[in-house]
Tab-separated table of C-alpha atoms in Angstrom:
chain	number	residue	atom	x	y	z
A	29	MET	CA	-2.947	-0.498	-24.798
A	30	PRO	CA	-1.138	-1.110	-21.489
A	31	SER	CA	0.035	-4.582	-20.782
A	32	ALA	CA	-0.886	-6.290	-17.556
A	33	GLU	CA	1.905	-5.811	-15.079
A	34	TYR	CA	1.102	-9.013	-13.229
A	35	ASP	CA	-0.871	-12.112	-13.961
A	36	ALA	CA	-2.990	-12.150	-10.816
A	37	THR	CA	-6.454	-12.975	-9.570
A	38	PRO	CA	-8.512	-10.862	-7.180
A	39	LYS	CA	-7.969	-13.472	-4.452
A	40	GLU	CA	-4.200	-13.281	-4.914
A	41	VAL	CA	-4.261	-9.490	-4.661
A	42	ARG	CA	-6.308	-9.692	-1.452
A	43	ASN	CA	-3.987	-12.325	-0.001
A	44	PHE	CA	-0.952	-10.232	-0.925
A	45	SER	CA	-2.362	-7.167	0.808
A	46	PHE	CA	-3.378	-9.117	3.897
A	47	LEU	CA	0.007	-10.833	4.052
A	48	GLN	CA	1.934	-7.572	3.753
A	49	VAL	CA	-0.038	-5.821	6.487
A	50	GLY	CA	0.287	-8.866	8.757
A	51	LEU	CA	4.002	-9.374	8.130
A	52	THR	CA	4.786	-5.693	8.549
A	53	GLY	CA	2.827	-5.515	11.802
A	54	GLY	CA	4.443	-8.687	13.120
A	55	PHE	CA	7.893	-7.443	12.145
A	56	LEU	CA	7.336	-4.114	13.923
A	57	VAL	CA	6.072	-5.841	17.081
A	58	LEU	CA	9.049	-8.213	17.075
A	59	LEU	CA	11.498	-5.333	16.669
A	60	PHE	CA	9.719	-3.317	19.346
A	61	PHE	CA	10.318	-5.994	21.952
A	62	MET	CA	13.781	-6.810	20.614
A	63	LEU	CA	14.822	-3.167	21.066
A	64	GLY	CA	13.603	-3.033	24.653
A	65	GLY	CA	10.059	-1.838	24.167
A	66	SER	CA	9.294	1.470	25.804
A	67	ASP	CA	12.072	1.345	28.409
A	68	ALA	CA	14.139	3.975	26.595
A	69	ASP	CA	13.568	7.711	26.515
A	70	TYR	CA	10.896	9.094	24.234
A	71	PRO	CA	12.485	10.669	21.137
A	72	PRO	CA	12.506	14.432	20.700
A	73	ILE	CA	9.294	15.950	19.412
A	74	TRP	CA	10.894	16.981	16.112
A	75	LEU	CA	11.797	13.344	15.412
A	76	ALA	CA	8.308	12.109	16.285
A	77	VAL	CA	6.793	14.742	14.013
A	78	LEU	CA	9.257	13.838	11.238
A	79	LEU	CA	8.273	10.163	11.438
A	80	VAL	CA	4.576	10.973	11.176
A	81	VAL	CA	5.153	13.479	8.359
A	82	LEU	CA	7.054	10.811	6.420
A	83	ILE	CA	4.052	8.488	6.793
A	84	GLY	CA	1.918	11.289	5.346
A	85	VAL	CA	4.325	11.794	2.434
A	86	GLY	CA	4.247	8.061	1.704
A	87	ALA	CA	0.443	8.146	1.807
A	88	PHE	CA	0.414	11.114	-0.569
A	89	PHE	CA	2.517	9.290	-3.158
A	90	ALA	CA	0.583	6.036	-2.688
A	91	GLU	CA	-2.662	7.920	-3.227
A	92	ARG	CA	-1.438	9.160	-6.601
A	93	VAL	CA	-0.461	5.713	-7.946
A	94	TRP	CA	-3.873	5.053	-9.471
A	95	LEU	CA	-3.359	8.069	-11.747
A	96	SER	CA	-0.576	6.184	-13.536
A	97	ALA	CA	-2.989	3.716	-15.157
A	98	GLU	CA	-3.260	4.127	-18.914
A	99	PRO	CA	-6.727	3.661	-20.400
A	100	LEU	CA	-7.568	0.294	-21.887
A	101	SER	CA	-8.531	-0.026	-25.542
A	102	PRO	CA	-12.326	-0.158	-25.896
A	103	ASP	CA	-12.199	-2.713	-28.718
A	104	GLY	CA	-10.390	-5.444	-26.780
A	105	ASP	CA	-11.762	-8.831	-25.768
A	106	PRO	CA	-13.757	-8.435	-22.509
A	107	ARG	CA	-11.971	-11.356	-20.804
A	108	ASP	CA	-8.582	-9.984	-21.773
A	109	LEU	CA	-9.558	-6.508	-20.576
A	110	ARG	CA	-10.654	-7.892	-17.224
A	111	GLY	CA	-7.387	-9.805	-16.800
A	112	GLU	CA	-5.330	-6.790	-17.813
A	113	ALA	CA	-7.231	-4.574	-15.394
A	114	ILE	CA	-6.570	-6.953	-12.506
A	115	GLY	CA	-2.896	-7.101	-13.511
A	116	VAL	CA	-2.619	-3.325	-13.602
A	117	PHE	CA	-4.312	-3.083	-10.202
A	118	ALA	CA	-1.905	-5.706	-8.794
A	119	GLY	CA	1.049	-3.669	-10.058
A	120	GLN	CA	-0.373	-0.545	-8.491
A	121	THR	CA	-0.781	-2.410	-5.206
A	122	VAL	CA	2.913	-3.286	-5.224
A	123	ARG	CA	3.877	0.334	-5.914
A	124	LYS	CA	1.597	1.528	-3.123
A	125	LEU	CA	3.247	-0.994	-0.825
A	126	VAL	CA	6.663	0.493	-1.578
A	127	PHE	CA	5.491	4.039	-0.849
A	128	CYS	CA	3.848	2.963	2.415
A	129	GLU	CA	6.751	0.792	3.599
A	130	ALA	CA	9.557	3.307	2.999
A	131	PRO	CA	8.706	5.512	6.025
A	132	LEU	CA	8.409	2.402	8.198
A	133	ILE	CA	11.875	1.276	7.128
A	134	PHE	CA	13.167	4.724	8.068
A	135	ALA	CA	11.546	4.327	11.503
A	136	VAL	CA	13.291	0.959	11.909
A	137	LEU	CA	16.625	2.581	11.039
A	138	VAL	CA	16.001	5.355	13.563
A	139	ALA	CA	15.150	2.755	16.205
A	140	PHE	CA	18.409	0.907	15.593
A	141	ILE	CA	20.652	3.951	15.241
A	142	GLY	CA	19.148	6.109	17.973
A	143	ASP	CA	18.849	5.400	21.660
A	144	PHE	CA	15.052	5.487	21.708
A	145	GLY	CA	14.209	1.799	22.111
A	146	GLY	CA	11.036	0.848	20.309
A	147	TRP	CA	9.437	4.286	20.434
A	148	PRO	CA	10.075	5.154	16.748
A	149	LEU	CA	8.313	1.921	15.810
A	150	VAL	CA	5.270	2.852	17.882
A	151	ILE	CA	5.203	6.425	16.593
A	152	ALA	CA	5.388	5.428	12.928
A	153	GLY	CA	3.953	1.926	13.188
A	154	PHE	CA	0.337	2.609	14.072
A	155	PRO	CA	-0.360	5.277	11.454
A	156	GLY	CA	1.917	3.489	8.989
A	157	LEU	CA	0.013	0.211	9.251
A	158	ALA	CA	-3.280	2.053	8.928
A	159	VAL	CA	-2.090	3.778	5.744
A	160	LEU	CA	-0.687	0.506	4.401
A	161	ALA	CA	-3.985	-1.287	4.936
A	162	TRP	CA	-6.020	1.622	3.531
A	163	GLU	CA	-3.940	1.947	0.379
A	164	THR	CA	-3.258	-1.687	-0.518
A	165	TRP	CA	-6.540	-3.399	0.344
A	166	PRO	CA	-8.649	-3.840	-2.823
A	167	SER	CA	-11.591	-1.932	-1.429
A	168	LEU	CA	-14.415	-0.503	-3.499
A	169	ARG	CA	-12.734	2.887	-3.279
A	170	ASN	CA	-9.352	1.693	-4.549
A	171	THR	CA	-10.706	-0.499	-7.327
A	172	SER	CA	-13.127	2.227	-8.456
A	173	MET	CA	-10.376	4.806	-8.809
A	174	THR	CA	-8.247	2.474	-10.924
A	175	ALA	CA	-11.271	1.372	-12.966
A	176	ALA	CA	-12.119	5.008	-13.699
A	177	MET	CA	-8.686	5.510	-15.242
A	178	LEU	CA	-8.716	2.206	-17.156
A	179	ASP	CA	-12.228	2.769	-18.529
A	180	SER	CA	-11.754	6.454	-19.402
A	181	GLN	CA	-11.683	5.835	-23.173
A	182	GLY	CA	-14.785	3.654	-23.267
A	183	ALA	CA	-13.394	0.235	-22.312
A	184	GLU	CA	-15.261	-1.993	-19.880
A	185	SER	CA	-12.636	-3.502	-17.570
A	186	HIS	CA	-15.121	-4.743	-14.949
A	187	LEU	CA	-12.382	-4.307	-12.364
A	188	VAL	CA	-14.755	-3.457	-9.524
A	189	GLU	CA	-16.989	-6.399	-10.339
A	190	SER	CA	-13.962	-8.713	-10.397
A	191	PHE	CA	-13.268	-7.954	-6.762
A	192	LEU	CA	-16.923	-7.989	-5.740
A	193	ASP	CA	-17.559	-11.393	-7.347
A	194	THR	CA	-14.893	-13.233	-5.365
């Protein structure tokens, strides 16, 4: 039986996701203006494509995180199973955050090292924030995929209901 990675509530997971998307967006906007905005030359096409491809690679790995959930034991206490399921989902949210943030950090490095102003942040920032929000928000889709893995041996985690109730 997997142990809960985090002791969290559905509200805390939502707040974490919202906070991360907001902080990342605010950080990218701040850096964009700090680096001169769009006054510099647009980066070469190969670099723009590389930044977007890295966002796609991060999304690919984030999309596979839910597969790492081990099934819950069907003979556990229902309250404990529900708490464990939320903890596992919270841990998956953190891992998804790492996969989605890594390409954005690379874009920040490119913006500082290269002479492209804030363009790398614009190129990677918009799709990167969209992927970050899509992957980390506890939507019906995300909770259902994790619940399917946790409940695959007959347990009733009620993960989806936990996020719908609050």
